[in-house]
Coordinates of N, CA and C in Angstrom, one line a residue:
M819 N 0.8 -1.2 0.0 CA 0.0 0.0 0.0 C 0.9 1.2 0.0
K820 N 0.7 2.1 -1.0 CA 1.6 3.3 -1.1 C 0.8 4.5 -0.5
L821 N 1.5 5.2 0.4 CA 0.9 6.4 1.1 C 1.2 7.6 0.2
R822 N 0.1 8.3 -0.1 CA 0.2 9.5 -0.9 C 0.2 10.8 0.0
R823 N 1.1 11.7 -0.3 CA 1.1 13.0 0.4 C 0.0 13.8 -0.1
Q824 N -0.8 14.3 0.8 CA -1.9 15.2 0.3 C -1.4 16.6 0.1
R825 N -1.8 17.2 -1.0 CA -1.4 18.5 -1.4 C -2.5 19.5 -1.3
Q826 N -2.1 20.7 -1.1 CA -3.1 21.8 -0.9 C -3.4 22.4 -2.3
C827 N -4.6 22.9 -2.5 CA -5.0 23.5 -3.7 C -4.3 24.8 -3.9
P828 N -3.7 25.1 -5.0 CA -2.9 26.4 -5.2 C -3.7 27.6 -5.5
A829 N -5.0 27.5 -5.7 CA -5.8 28.7 -6.1 C -5.9 29.8 -5.0
W830 N -5.9 31.0 -5.5 CA -6.0 32.2 -4.6 C -7.3 32.9 -4.9
S831 N -7.8 33.6 -3.9 CA -9.0 34.4 -4.1 C -8.7 35.7 -4.6
C832 N -9.7 36.6 -4.6 CA -9.5 38.0 -5.1 C -8.5 38.8 -4.2
F833 N -8.0 39.9 -4.7 CA -7.1 40.7 -4.0 C -7.7 41.3 -2.7
A834 N -9.0 41.5 -2.6 CA -9.6 42.1 -1.4 C -9.5 41.2 -0.2
V835 N -9.6 39.9 -0.5 CA -9.5 38.9 0.6 C -8.1 38.3 0.7
D836 N -7.5 38.0 -0.5 CA -6.2 37.5 -0.6 C -5.9 36.3 0.3
I837 N -6.5 35.2 0.0 CA -6.3 34.0 0.8 C -6.2 32.8 -0.1
Q838 N -5.4 31.8 0.2 CA -5.2 30.6 -0.6 C -6.3 29.6 -0.2
C839 N -6.7 28.9 -1.2 CA -7.7 27.8 -1.0 C -7.2 26.8 0.0
Q840 N -7.9 26.4 1.0 CA -7.5 25.5 2.0 C -8.0 24.1 1.8
R841 N -8.6 23.8 0.6 CA -9.0 22.5 0.3 C -7.9 21.6 -0.3
L842 N -8.1 20.4 -0.5 CA -7.1 19.5 -1.2 C -7.0 19.8 -2.7
L843 N -5.9 19.5 -3.2 CA -5.6 19.6 -4.7 C -6.7 18.8 -5.4
K844 N -7.2 19.3 -6.5 CA -8.2 18.6 -7.4 C -9.5 18.3 -6.6
H845 N -9.9 19.2 -5.8 CA -11.2 19.1 -5.1 C -12.3 19.3 -6.0
D846 N -13.5 18.8 -5.6 CA -14.7 19.1 -6.3 C -15.4 20.3 -5.7
G847 N -16.1 21.1 -6.6 CA -16.8 22.3 -6.1 C -16.0 23.5 -5.9
P848 N -16.6 24.6 -5.3 CA -15.8 25.9 -5.2 C -14.7 25.8 -4.3
H849 N -13.8 26.8 -4.4 CA -12.7 26.9 -3.5 C -13.2 27.4 -2.1
G850 N -12.5 27.1 -1.1 CA -12.9 27.6 0.3 C -11.7 27.7 1.2
A851 N -11.8 28.7 2.1 CA -10.7 28.9 3.0 C -11.2 29.7 4.2
S852 N -10.7 29.4 5.4 CA -10.9 30.1 6.6 C -9.6 30.9 7.0
P853 N -9.8 32.0 7.6 CA -8.6 32.8 8.0 C -7.6 32.1 8.9
N854 N -8.2 31.2 9.8 CA -7.3 30.4 10.7 C -8.0 29.1 11.0
P855 N -7.3 28.2 11.7 CA -7.9 26.8 11.9 C -9.1 26.8 12.8
R856 N -9.3 27.9 13.6 CA -10.4 27.9 14.6 C -11.6 28.8 14.2
Y857 N -11.5 29.4 13.1 CA -12.5 30.3 12.6 C -13.8 29.6 12.3
A858 N -15.0 30.1 12.7 CA -16.2 29.4 12.5 C -16.8 29.5 11.1
Q859 N -16.3 30.4 10.2 CA -16.8 30.6 8.9 C -15.7 30.4 7.9
H860 N -16.1 30.4 6.6 CA -15.0 30.3 5.6 C -15.5 31.1 4.3
Y861 N -14.5 31.6 3.5 CA -14.8 32.3 2.3 C -14.9 31.2 1.2
S862 N -15.8 31.4 0.2 CA -16.0 30.5 -0.9 C -16.0 31.3 -2.2
W863 N -15.3 30.8 -3.2 CA -15.2 31.4 -4.5 C -15.0 30.4 -5.6
T864 N -15.2 30.8 -6.8 CA -15.0 29.8 -8.0 C -13.9 30.4 -8.9
D865 N -13.4 29.5 -9.7 CA -12.3 29.9 -10.7 C -12.9 30.9 -11.7
A866 N -14.2 30.7 -12.0 CA -14.8 31.6 -13.0 C -14.8 33.0 -12.6
D867 N -15.1 33.3 -11.3 CA -15.2 34.6 -10.8 C -14.6 34.7 -9.4
P868 N -13.3 34.8 -9.2 CA -12.7 34.9 -7.9 C -13.0 36.1 -7.1
N869 N -13.6 37.1 -7.7 CA -14.0 38.3 -7.0 C -15.4 38.2 -6.3
A870 N -16.2 37.2 -6.7 CA -17.5 37.0 -6.1 C -17.2 36.0 -4.9
I871 N -17.1 36.7 -3.7 CA -16.7 35.9 -2.5 C -18.0 35.8 -1.7
E872 N -18.2 34.5 -1.2 CA -19.4 34.3 -0.3 C -18.8 33.8 1.1
V873 N -19.5 34.3 2.1 CA -19.1 33.8 3.5 C -20.1 32.8 3.9
L874 N -19.5 31.6 4.2 CA -20.4 30.4 4.6 C -20.0 29.9 6.0
P875 N -20.9 29.2 6.6 CA -20.6 28.7 7.9 C -19.6 27.4 7.8
G876 N -18.9 27.1 8.8 CA -18.0 26.0 8.8 C -16.6 26.4 8.5
N877 N -15.6 25.7 9.2 CA -14.2 25.9 9.0 C -13.7 25.1 7.9
V878 N -12.9 25.7 7.0 CA -12.2 25.0 5.9 C -10.7 25.4 6.1
W879 N -9.9 24.4 6.5 CA -8.5 24.6 6.8 C -7.7 23.4 6.3
F880 N -6.6 23.6 5.6 CA -5.7 22.5 5.2 C -4.7 22.2 6.3
H881 N -4.8 21.0 6.8 CA -3.9 20.6 7.8 C -2.6 19.9 7.2
R882 N -1.5 20.6 7.3 CA -0.3 20.1 6.8 C 0.2 18.9 7.7
P883 N 0.8 17.9 7.1 CA 1.3 16.8 7.9 C 2.4 17.3 8.9
D884 N 2.3 16.8 10.1 CA 3.2 17.2 11.2 C 4.4 16.3 11.1
P885 N 5.6 16.9 10.9 CA 6.8 16.0 10.7 C 7.2 15.3 12.0
S886 N 6.9 15.9 13.2 CA 7.2 15.2 14.4 C 6.4 13.9 14.6
R887 N 5.1 14.0 14.1 CA 4.2 12.8 14.2 C 4.7 11.7 13.3
V888 N 5.3 12.0 12.1 CA 5.8 11.0 11.2 C 7.0 10.4 11.9
L889 N 7.9 11.2 12.5 CA 9.1 10.6 13.2 C 8.7 9.7 14.4
Q890 N 7.6 10.1 15.1 CA 7.1 9.3 16.2 C 6.6 7.9 15.7
T891 N 5.9 8.0 14.6 CA 5.4 6.7 14.0 C 6.5 5.9 13.6
A892 N 7.5 6.4 12.9 CA 8.7 5.6 12.5 C 9.4 5.0 13.7
R893 N 9.5 5.8 14.7 CA 10.2 5.3 15.9 C 9.5 4.1 16.5
R894 N 8.1 4.3 16.6 CA 7.3 3.2 17.2 C 7.4 1.9 16.3
V895 N 7.4 2.1 15.0 CA 7.5 0.9 14.1 C 8.8 0.3 14.3
G896 N 9.9 1.1 14.5 CA 11.2 0.5 14.8 C 11.3 -0.3 16.1
E897 N 10.6 0.3 17.1 CA 10.6 -0.4 18.4 C 9.9 -1.7 18.3
W898 N 8.7 -1.7 17.6 CA 8.0 -3.0 17.5 C 8.7 -4.0 16.6
A899 N 9.5 -3.5 15.6 CA 10.3 -4.4 14.8 C 11.4 -5.1 15.6
A900 N 11.8 -4.4 16.7 CA 12.8 -5.0 17.6 C 12.1 -5.9 18.7
L901 N 10.9 -5.5 19.1 CA 10.2 -6.2 20.2 C 9.7 -7.6 19.7
V902 N 9.1 -7.6 18.5 CA 8.4 -8.9 18.1 C 9.4 -10.0 18.0
P903 N 10.6 -9.8 17.4 CA 11.5 -11.0 17.4 C 12.0 -11.4 18.8
G904 N 12.1 -10.4 19.7 CA 12.5 -10.7 21.1 C 11.4 -11.5 21.8
A905 N 10.1 -11.1 21.6 CA 9.0 -11.9 22.2 C 8.9 -13.3 21.6
F906 N 9.1 -13.3 20.3 CA 9.1 -14.7 19.6 C 10.2 -15.6 20.1
F907 N 11.4 -15.0 20.4 CA 12.5 -15.8 20.9 C 12.1 -16.3 22.3
L908 N 11.6 -15.4 23.2 CA 11.2 -15.8 24.5 C 10.1 -16.9 24.5
W909 N 9.2 -16.8 23.5 CA 8.1 -17.8 23.4 C 8.8 -19.2 23.0
W910 N 9.7 -19.1 22.1 CA 10.4 -20.3 21.6 C 11.3 -20.9 22.7
A911 N 12.1 -20.0 23.4 CA 13.0 -20.5 24.4 C 12.4 -20.9 25.7
C912 N 11.4 -20.1 26.2 CA 10.8 -20.3 27.5 C 9.4 -20.7 27.4
S913 N 8.4 -19.7 27.3 CA 7.0 -20.1 27.2 C 6.2 -18.9 26.7
L914 N 5.0 -19.1 26.3 CA 4.1 -18.1 25.9 C 3.9 -17.0 27.0
T915 N 3.8 -17.5 28.2 CA 3.5 -16.6 29.3 C 4.7 -15.6 29.5
T916 N 5.9 -16.1 29.3 CA 7.1 -15.2 29.4 C 7.1 -14.1 28.3
A917 N 6.7 -14.5 27.1 CA 6.7 -13.6 26.0 C 5.6 -12.6 26.3
A918 N 4.4 -13.0 26.8 CA 3.3 -12.1 27.0 C 3.7 -11.1 28.1
V919 N 4.3 -11.6 29.2 CA 4.7 -10.7 30.3 C 5.8 -9.7 29.8
F920 N 6.7 -10.1 28.9 CA 7.7 -9.2 28.3 C 7.0 -8.1 27.5
L921 N 6.1 -8.4 26.7 CA 5.3 -7.4 25.9 C 4.5 -6.5 26.8
A922 N 3.8 -7.0 27.8 CA 3.0 -6.2 28.7 C 3.9 -5.2 29.4
V923 N 5.0 -5.6 30.0 CA 5.9 -4.7 30.7 C 6.4 -3.7 29.8
D924 N 6.8 -4.1 28.6 CA 7.4 -3.1 27.7 C 6.3 -2.1 27.3
L925 N 5.1 -2.5 27.0 CA 4.0 -1.6 26.7 C 3.7 -0.6 27.9
L926 N 3.7 -1.1 29.1 CA 3.6 -0.2 30.3 C 4.7 0.8 30.4
L927 N 5.9 0.4 30.2 CA 7.0 1.3 30.3 C 7.1 2.3 29.2
S928 N 6.4 2.1 28.1 CA 6.5 3.0 27.0 C 5.3 4.0 27.0
V929 N 4.6 4.1 28.1 CA 3.4 5.0 28.1 C 3.9 6.4 28.1
R930 N 3.3 7.3 27.3 CA 3.7 8.7 27.2 C 2.7 9.6 27.7
R931 N 1.4 9.2 27.8 CA 0.3 10.0 28.3 C -0.6 9.1 29.1
A932 N -1.5 9.7 29.9 CA -2.4 9.0 30.8 C -3.5 8.3 30.1
H933 N -3.8 7.1 30.5 CA -5.0 6.3 29.9 C -5.8 5.8 31.1
F934 N -7.1 6.0 31.1 CA -7.9 5.6 32.2 C -9.2 4.8 31.7
V935 N -9.7 3.9 32.5 CA -10.9 3.2 32.2 C -11.8 3.2 33.4
D936 N -13.0 3.8 33.3 CA -13.9 3.9 34.4 C -14.8 2.6 34.5
L937 N -14.8 2.1 35.7 CA -15.6 0.9 35.9 C -16.6 1.2 37.1
G938 N -17.6 2.0 36.8 CA -18.6 2.4 37.8 C -17.9 3.3 38.8
R939 N -17.9 3.0 40.1 CA -17.3 3.8 41.1 C -15.8 3.8 41.1
F940 N -15.2 2.8 40.4 CA -13.7 2.6 40.4 C -13.2 3.0 39.0
T941 N -11.9 3.4 39.0 CA -11.2 3.6 37.8 C -9.8 3.0 37.8
A942 N -9.4 2.5 36.6 CA -8.1 1.9 36.5 C -7.3 2.7 35.5
G943 N -6.0 3.0 35.7 CA -5.3 3.8 34.8 C -3.8 3.6 34.8
V944 N -3.2 4.1 33.8 CA -1.7 4.1 33.7 C -1.3 5.5 33.3
W945 N -0.3 6.1 33.9 CA 0.2 7.4 33.6 C 1.6 7.6 33.9
P946 N 2.3 8.4 33.1 CA 3.7 8.7 33.3 C 3.9 9.5 34.6
G947 N 5.0 9.2 35.3 CA 5.3 10.0 36.5 C 5.8 11.4 36.2
S948 N 5.9 12.2 37.2 CA 6.4 13.6 37.0 C 7.9 13.5 36.8
P949 N 8.4 14.4 35.9 CA 9.9 14.4 35.6 C 10.6 14.9 36.9
A950 N 9.9 15.6 37.8 CA 10.6 16.1 39.0 C 10.6 15.1 40.1
A951 N 9.8 14.0 40.0 CA 9.8 13.0 41.0 C 11.1 12.1 40.9
P952 N 11.5 11.6 42.1 CA 12.7 10.7 42.0 C 12.4 9.4 41.3
R953 N 13.4 9.0 40.6 CA 13.3 7.7 39.8 C 13.2 6.5 40.8
L954 N 12.2 5.7 40.6 CA 12.0 4.5 41.4 C 12.0 3.3 40.5
I955 N 12.6 2.2 40.9 CA 12.6 1.0 40.1 C 11.2 0.3 40.3
F956 N 10.8 0.2 41.6 CA 9.5 -0.4 41.9 C 9.0 0.1 43.2
A957 N 7.8 0.4 43.3 CA 7.2 0.9 44.5 C 5.7 0.6 44.6
V958 N 5.2 0.3 45.7 CA 3.7 0.1 45.9 C 3.2 1.1 47.0
A959 N 2.1 1.8 46.7 CA 1.6 2.8 47.6 C 0.1 2.8 47.7
W960 N -0.5 3.3 48.8 CA -1.9 3.5 48.9 C -2.3 4.8 48.3
M961 N -3.4 4.9 47.7 CA -4.0 6.2 47.3 C -5.1 6.6 48.3
W962 N -5.2 7.9 48.6 CA -6.2 8.3 49.6 C -7.2 9.3 48.9
H963 N -8.4 9.5 49.5 CA -9.4 10.3 49.0 C -9.1 11.8 49.3
G964 N -8.1 12.1 50.1 CA -7.8 13.5 50.4 C -6.6 13.6 51.3
P965 N -6.1 14.8 51.6 CA -4.9 15.0 52.4 C -5.1 14.9 53.9
E966 N -6.4 14.8 54.3 CA -6.6 14.8 55.8 C -6.2 13.4 56.3
R967 N -6.1 13.4 57.7 CA -5.7 12.1 58.3 C -6.8 11.1 58.5
N968 N -8.0 11.5 58.5 CA -9.1 10.6 58.8 C -9.8 10.1 57.5
V969 N -9.2 10.3 56.3 CA -9.9 9.9 55.1 C -9.6 8.4 54.9
K970 N -10.4 7.8 54.0 CA -10.3 6.3 53.7 C -9.4 6.1 52.5
R971 N -8.9 4.9 52.4 CA -8.1 4.6 51.3 C -8.9 4.6 50.0
A972 N -8.4 5.1 48.9 CA -9.1 5.1 47.6 C -8.7 3.9 46.8
G973 N -7.4 3.5 46.9 CA -7.0 2.4 46.1 C -5.5 2.1 46.2
L974 N -5.0 1.4 45.2 CA -3.6 1.0 45.2 C -2.9 1.5 44.0
E975 N -1.6 1.9 44.1 CA -0.8 2.2 42.9 C 0.5 1.5 42.9
V976 N 1.0 1.2 41.8 CA 2.3 0.5 41.6 C 3.1 1.3 40.7
V977 N 4.3 1.6 41.1 CA 5.2 2.4 40.2 C 6.3 1.4 39.6
L978 N 6.4 1.5 38.3 CA 7.3 0.7 37.6 C 8.2 1.6 36.8
G979 N 9.4 1.9 37.3 CA 10.3 2.9 36.6 C 9.7 4.3 36.6
R980 N 9.4 4.8 35.5 CA 8.8 6.1 35.4 C 7.3 6.1 35.1
V981 N 6.7 4.9 35.2 CA 5.2 4.8 34.9 C 4.5 4.3 36.2
T982 N 3.3 4.8 36.4 CA 2.5 4.4 37.5 C 1.2 3.7 37.0
V983 N 0.9 2.6 37.6 CA -0.4 1.9 37.3 C -1.2 1.9 38.6
G984 N -2.5 2.3 38.5 CA -3.3 2.4 39.7 C -4.7 2.0 39.5
V985 N -5.4 1.5 40.5 CA -6.8 1.2 40.6 C -7.3 1.9 41.8
Y986 N -8.3 2.7 41.7 CA -8.9 3.4 42.9 C -10.3 3.8 42.7
A987 N -11.0 4.1 43.9 CA -12.4 4.5 43.9 C -12.4 6.0 43.6
L988 N -13.4 6.4 42.8 CA -13.5 7.9 42.5 C -14.0 8.6 43.7
A989 N -14.9 8.0 44.5 CA -15.4 8.6 45.7 C -15.7 7.5 46.8
P990 N -15.7 7.9 48.1 CA -16.1 6.9 49.1 C -17.5 6.4 48.8
R991 N -17.8 5.2 49.4 CA -19.1 4.5 49.1 C -20.2 5.4 49.6
K992 N -20.1 6.1 50.7 CA -21.2 6.9 51.2 C -21.5 8.1 50.3
E993 N -20.5 8.7 49.6 CA -20.7 9.8 48.8 C -21.1 9.5 47.3
W994 N -20.9 8.2 46.9 CA -21.1 7.8 45.6 C -22.5 8.0 45.0
G995 N -23.5 7.7 45.9 CA -24.9 7.9 45.4 C -25.2 9.3 45.1
E996 N -24.8 10.3 46.0 CA -25.0 11.7 45.7 C -24.3 12.2 44.5
R997 N -23.1 11.7 44.3 CA -22.3 12.1 43.1 C -23.0 11.6 41.8
K998 N -23.5 10.4 41.8 CA -24.2 9.9 40.7 C -25.5 10.7 40.3
R999 N -26.2 11.1 41.4 CA -27.4 12.0 41.2 C -27.0 13.3 40.6
Q1000 N -25.9 13.9 41.1 CA -25.4 15.2 40.5 C -25.0 15.1 39.1
R1001 N -24.3 14.0 38.8 CA -23.9 13.8 37.4 C -25.1 13.6 36.4
A1002 N -26.1 12.9 36.9 CA -27.3 12.6 36.1 C -28.1 14.0 35.9
A1003 N -28.1 14.8 36.9 CA -28.8 16.1 36.8 C -28.0 17.0 35.8
L1004 N -26.7 17.0 35.9 CA -25.9 17.8 34.9 C -26.1 17.3 33.5
H1005 N -26.2 16.0 33.3 CA -26.4 15.4 32.0 C -27.7 15.8 31.4
V1006 N -28.8 15.9 32.3 CA -30.1 16.3 31.8 C -30.1 17.8 31.4
R1007 N -29.4 18.6 32.2 CA -29.3 20.1 31.9 C -28.6 20.3 30.6
R1008 N -27.5 19.5 30.4 CA -26.7 19.7 29.1 C -27.6 19.3 27.9
K1009 N -28.3 18.2 28.1 CA -29.2 17.7 27.0 C -30.3 18.7 26.7
A1010 N -30.8 19.4 27.7 CA -31.9 20.4 27.5 C -31.3 21.7 26.9
G1011 N -30.0 21.8 26.9 CA -29.3 23.0 26.3 C -29.2 24.2 27.3
R1012 N -29.4 23.9 28.6 CA -29.3 25.0 29.6 C -27.8 25.2 30.1
L1013 N -26.9 24.4 29.6 CA -25.5 24.6 30.0 C -24.6 24.7 28.8

């Protein structure tokens, strides 16, 4: 499968607006462009009459490929190209469990941003540690619902190198019912358009 680089349409509007078309090259229909990526409207014109400019709703902006993203993807492909033979060797030499543990630990240690899964009152997640925090090889700690001395434990966290894995309750059992009611009321207000 060959990847094609998407190119921007080279057409420009009239001198009064002076903006390049932000659609893809060889697009169908009139040209269009917004002044910036967050603008709520766009200018529209045709090749036949570039001076007849129409202002229409919706943003039209050409997103150029981010070179850092391409480098990140290439780096990840390289990492996986090294990992898969290593896991296959562990499977061949030891067992499938050893290979699976190797891949799971490597995936955990390569986390760059936080990922969470909510399971009712509880949440489980993995997140990178703070760069200012001391480097730990392995640690186990309790998580608490607040800084006070009389609060209950919220859950458990395990630190593996610079990554933390944790499972904890979002609220104490006594407060959970009230919190659910507040969340449901907020959802109803949002749906009604009052928020």
